[in-house]
Amino acid sequence: MLSKMPPVILVIGSDGQVGWELMRSLSTLGTVVGTSLYANAASLRLDLAQPQTIATMIDHVRPSLIVNAAAYTAVDKAEQESDLATAINATALAELGHLAVKMNIPIIHYSTDFVFAGTSHAPYQETDLTGPLGVYGQSKLAGENALINSGASWIILRTSWVYGVRGQNFLLTMRRLFNERQQVQVVNDQVGCPTWSRLLAEATAQIWCQIQYRKLSFSDIQGIYHISGAGSTSWYGFAQTIHQHGNYRCRLAPIASVDYPATAARPAYSVLDNTKIQKTFGIFMPHWQQSLNQCLADLPAHN
Ligand SMILES: NC(=O)c1ccc[n+]([C@@H]2O[C@H](COP(=O)([O-])OP(=O)(O)OC[C@H]3O[C@@H](n4cnc5c(N)ncnc54)[C@H](OP(=O)(O)O)[C@@H]3O)[C@@H](O)[C@H]2O)c1
């Protein structure tokens, strides 16, 4: 008897922090095909800044699900490259949505806490008013809206402060600086939730698994969901946990945002409320400190 062919899942941005983890966490649910900006042994080449190439890729792969983990994520650089950030984070989403409708393929997409202005003092819910402070957040919000308005079947997972064992992220940057410098200063007046890319990828796989096997209808579950590590901290608190884990000589000191000028403004408070994803999918993200300790245990001692 012939066995059923596994479904094909397309992961766009499979070389990024989240995309790389998705390649593994989705692999028990189907054949996972990855794309990256520069093709390598594990992925095909796709440049989202060239929207006309997206149709060719989707037509070639014929996936049952598209997971878009690609994005222009350089928050400060985006202020000078707003056209490119908008092309990748917004225009490409309109095209992806259009193709998804045409070919009847659902999309799971990621967005960010930077869609909020950060003036709240309570965790942000999905229905709260957005108000991005910079080009990155504006382009991501425009991408959310482009996907929503496309008519496709979609889920948007808004997350925050993503770190992991590879890629460019706060955890790896801090470890490098703690080894290189005598003192590192980190802002202590921006509060948010660190999120381990691995758990985000595993939650994505759980969501897709539930949609398929509980036969959930997209009209019932389609929406924006907040998903980040539980609890909250400042960048300084995040750095403290990393610092305590190693035996660094480097001193760590808190600093105010005003004394650490960056090109792009960042929300002072961007804690996300995970209640909706808990109630809909039964996904409970662990406390950020517990996840960070697990991730640190996965990394070699000093790199
Ligand atoms: N990082 C965070 O702190 C954070 C926080 C909140 C939300 N998010 C969201 O979470 C998602 C995943 O983020 P991440 O941290 O995994 O990002 P990441 O590590 O920066 O990876 C982004 C990926 O997008 C790819 N990419 C960039 N430009 C592209 C283009 N023109 N065409 C195709 N691919 C392109 C990159 O390819 P190359 O590797 O080849 O450059 C990279 O693989 C994004 O939607 C992001 O906005 C991230």
PDB file of C-alpha atoms in Angstrom, residues 39 57 60 77 83 167 243 292-293:
ATOM      1  CA  ALA A  39      21.258  30.148  -1.389  1.00  0.00           C
ATOM      2  CA  MET A  57       9.362  30.141  -5.985  1.00  0.00           C
ATOM      3  CA  HIS A  60       8.109  25.660  -7.891  1.00  0.00           C
ATOM      4  CA  LYS A  77      19.851  50.972   9.703  1.00  0.00           C
ATOM      5  CA  ASP A  83      12.668  51.868   0.970  1.00  0.00           C
ATOM      6  CA  GLY A 167      22.519  34.799  14.167  1.00  0.00           C
ATOM      7  CA  HIS A 243      26.700  37.937  32.753  1.00  0.00           C
ATOM      8  CA  LEU A 292      17.518  31.903  28.727  1.00  0.00           C
ATOM      9  CA  ASN A 293      19.197  29.531  31.169  1.00  0.00           C
TER      10      ASN A 293
END
